[in-house]
Short mmCIF file of C-alpha atoms in Angstrom, two decimals:
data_model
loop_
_atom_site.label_atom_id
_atom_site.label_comp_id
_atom_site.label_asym_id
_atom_site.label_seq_id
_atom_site.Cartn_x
_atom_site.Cartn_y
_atom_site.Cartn_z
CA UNK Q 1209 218.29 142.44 -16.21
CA UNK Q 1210 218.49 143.58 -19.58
CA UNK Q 1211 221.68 144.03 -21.98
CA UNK Q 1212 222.64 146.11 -24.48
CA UNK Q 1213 225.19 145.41 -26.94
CA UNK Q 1214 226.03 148.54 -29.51
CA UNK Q 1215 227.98 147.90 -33.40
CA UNK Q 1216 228.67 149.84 -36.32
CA UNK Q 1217 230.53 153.10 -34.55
CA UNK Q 1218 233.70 154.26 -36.37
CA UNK Q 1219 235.09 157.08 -38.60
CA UNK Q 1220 234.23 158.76 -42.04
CA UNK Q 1221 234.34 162.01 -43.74
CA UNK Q 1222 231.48 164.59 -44.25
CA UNK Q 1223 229.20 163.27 -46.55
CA UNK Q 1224 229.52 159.69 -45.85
CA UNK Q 1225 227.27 156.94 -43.90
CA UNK Q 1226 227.14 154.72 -41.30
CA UNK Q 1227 224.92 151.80 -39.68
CA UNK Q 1228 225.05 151.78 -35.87
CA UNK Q 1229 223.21 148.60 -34.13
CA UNK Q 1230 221.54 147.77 -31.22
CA UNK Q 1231 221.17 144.20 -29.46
CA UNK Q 1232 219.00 143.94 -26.20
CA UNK Q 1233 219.15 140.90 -24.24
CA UNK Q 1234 217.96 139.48 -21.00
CA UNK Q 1235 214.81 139.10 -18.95
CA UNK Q 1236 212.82 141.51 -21.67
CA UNK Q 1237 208.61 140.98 -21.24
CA UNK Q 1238 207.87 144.10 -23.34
CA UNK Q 1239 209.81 146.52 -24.79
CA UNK Q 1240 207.95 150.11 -24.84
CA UNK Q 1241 210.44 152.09 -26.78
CA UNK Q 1242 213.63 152.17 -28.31
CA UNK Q 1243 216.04 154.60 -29.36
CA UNK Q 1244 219.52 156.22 -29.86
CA UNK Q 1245 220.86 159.22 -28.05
CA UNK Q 1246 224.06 161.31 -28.32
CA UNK Q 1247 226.90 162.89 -26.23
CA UNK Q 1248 229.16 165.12 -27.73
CA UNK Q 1249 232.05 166.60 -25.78
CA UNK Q 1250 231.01 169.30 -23.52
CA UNK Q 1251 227.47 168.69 -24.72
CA UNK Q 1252 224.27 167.18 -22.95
CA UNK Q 1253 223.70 163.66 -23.91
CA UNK Q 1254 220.21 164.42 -26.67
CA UNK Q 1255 217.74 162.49 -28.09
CA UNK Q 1256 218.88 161.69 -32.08
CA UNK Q 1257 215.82 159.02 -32.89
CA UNK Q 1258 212.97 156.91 -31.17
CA UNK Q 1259 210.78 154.04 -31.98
CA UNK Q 1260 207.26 153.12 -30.53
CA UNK Q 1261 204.94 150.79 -31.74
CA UNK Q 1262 204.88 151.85 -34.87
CA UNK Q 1263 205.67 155.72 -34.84
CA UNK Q 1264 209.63 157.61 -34.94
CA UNK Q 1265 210.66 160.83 -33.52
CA UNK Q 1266 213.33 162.69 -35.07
CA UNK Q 1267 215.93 165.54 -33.63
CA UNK Q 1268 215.37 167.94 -35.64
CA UNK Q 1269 219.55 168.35 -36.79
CA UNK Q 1270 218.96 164.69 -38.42
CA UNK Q 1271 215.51 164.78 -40.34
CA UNK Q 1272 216.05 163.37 -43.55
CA UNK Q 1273 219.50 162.07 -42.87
CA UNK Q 1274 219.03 159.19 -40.12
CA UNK Q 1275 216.37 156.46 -40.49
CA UNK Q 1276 215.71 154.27 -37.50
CA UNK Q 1277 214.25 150.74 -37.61
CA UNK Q 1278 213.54 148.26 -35.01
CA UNK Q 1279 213.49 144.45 -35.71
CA UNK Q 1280 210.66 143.25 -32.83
CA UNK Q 1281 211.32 139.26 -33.36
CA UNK Q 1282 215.07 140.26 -32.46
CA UNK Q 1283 214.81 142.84 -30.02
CA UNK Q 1284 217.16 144.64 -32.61
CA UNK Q 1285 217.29 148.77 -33.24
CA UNK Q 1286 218.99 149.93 -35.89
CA UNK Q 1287 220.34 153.51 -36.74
CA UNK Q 1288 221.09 154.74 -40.56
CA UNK Q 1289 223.18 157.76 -40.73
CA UNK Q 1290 223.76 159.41 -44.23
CA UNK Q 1291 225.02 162.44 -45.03
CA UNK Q 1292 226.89 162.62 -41.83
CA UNK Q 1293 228.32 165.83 -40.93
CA UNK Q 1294 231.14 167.13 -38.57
CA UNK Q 1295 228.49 168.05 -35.67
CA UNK Q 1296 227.10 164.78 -35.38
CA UNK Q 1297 230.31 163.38 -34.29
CA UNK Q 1298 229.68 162.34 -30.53
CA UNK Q 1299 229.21 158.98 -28.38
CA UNK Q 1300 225.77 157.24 -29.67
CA UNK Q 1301 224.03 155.32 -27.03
CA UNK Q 1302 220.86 152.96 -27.44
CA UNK Q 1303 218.50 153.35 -25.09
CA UNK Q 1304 215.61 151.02 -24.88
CA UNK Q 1305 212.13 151.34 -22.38
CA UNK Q 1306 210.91 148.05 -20.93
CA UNK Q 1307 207.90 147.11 -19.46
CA UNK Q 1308 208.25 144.08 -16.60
CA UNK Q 1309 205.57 141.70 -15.69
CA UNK Q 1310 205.20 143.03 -12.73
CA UNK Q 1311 204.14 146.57 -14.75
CA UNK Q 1312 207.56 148.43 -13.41
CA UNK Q 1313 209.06 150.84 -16.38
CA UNK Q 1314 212.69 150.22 -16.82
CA UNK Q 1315 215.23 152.05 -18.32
CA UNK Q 1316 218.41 150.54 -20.44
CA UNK Q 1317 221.36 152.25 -22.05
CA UNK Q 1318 224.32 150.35 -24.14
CA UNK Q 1319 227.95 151.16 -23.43
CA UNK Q 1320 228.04 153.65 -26.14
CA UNK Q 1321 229.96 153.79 -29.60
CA UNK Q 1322 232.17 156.84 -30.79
CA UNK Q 1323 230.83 157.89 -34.56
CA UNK Q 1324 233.41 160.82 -36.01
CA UNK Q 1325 232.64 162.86 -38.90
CA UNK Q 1326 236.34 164.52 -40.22
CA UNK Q 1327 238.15 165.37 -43.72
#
């Protein structure tokens, strides 16, 4: 099994940044992808950023405002939101895509973190 621990969710106003975080833990042999996803009231939970190997995938709403970054010796992902705005307020979950020895895909989501964007 594999665990996901999420940081760095709060509040701020328009205009202002935050640093989510992303710990996976557990019986981890290869990790394929990683990545953050949102859920905003009402809404379908949507792909914000991903990470493989070396290339990221934007949504297109946060191109030029969000950087992600993965650390591989720590299993880490990391998400960098500037110039945050009231839509992207919404539950951010990491997701990571593991590969076991046994060559089964699995699929991992953290307990989500609350980011709102409000004067």
């Amino acid at each position: 099994q594999v665990q996901l621990v999420e940081s760095g969710g709060g509040s701020v106003q328009p205009g202002g940044s935050l640093r989510l975080s992303c710990a996976a833990s557990g019986s981890i042999f290869s990790i394929l992808a990683m990545g953050w996803y949102r859920q905003a009231p009402g809404k379908q939970r949507e792909l914000v950023a991903i990470i493989s190997g070396g290339t990221t995938n934007y949504a297109d709403s946060v191109k030029g405002r969000f950087t992600i970054s993965r650390d591989n010796a720590k299993n880490t992902v990391d998400l960098q939101m500037n110039s945050l705005k009231p839509e992207d307020t919404a539950v951010y979950y990491c997701n990571i895509v593991t590969k076991t020895r046994l060559l089964r895909i699995e699929n991992y989501w953290g307990q989500g973190t609350q980011v709102t964007v409000s004067s």
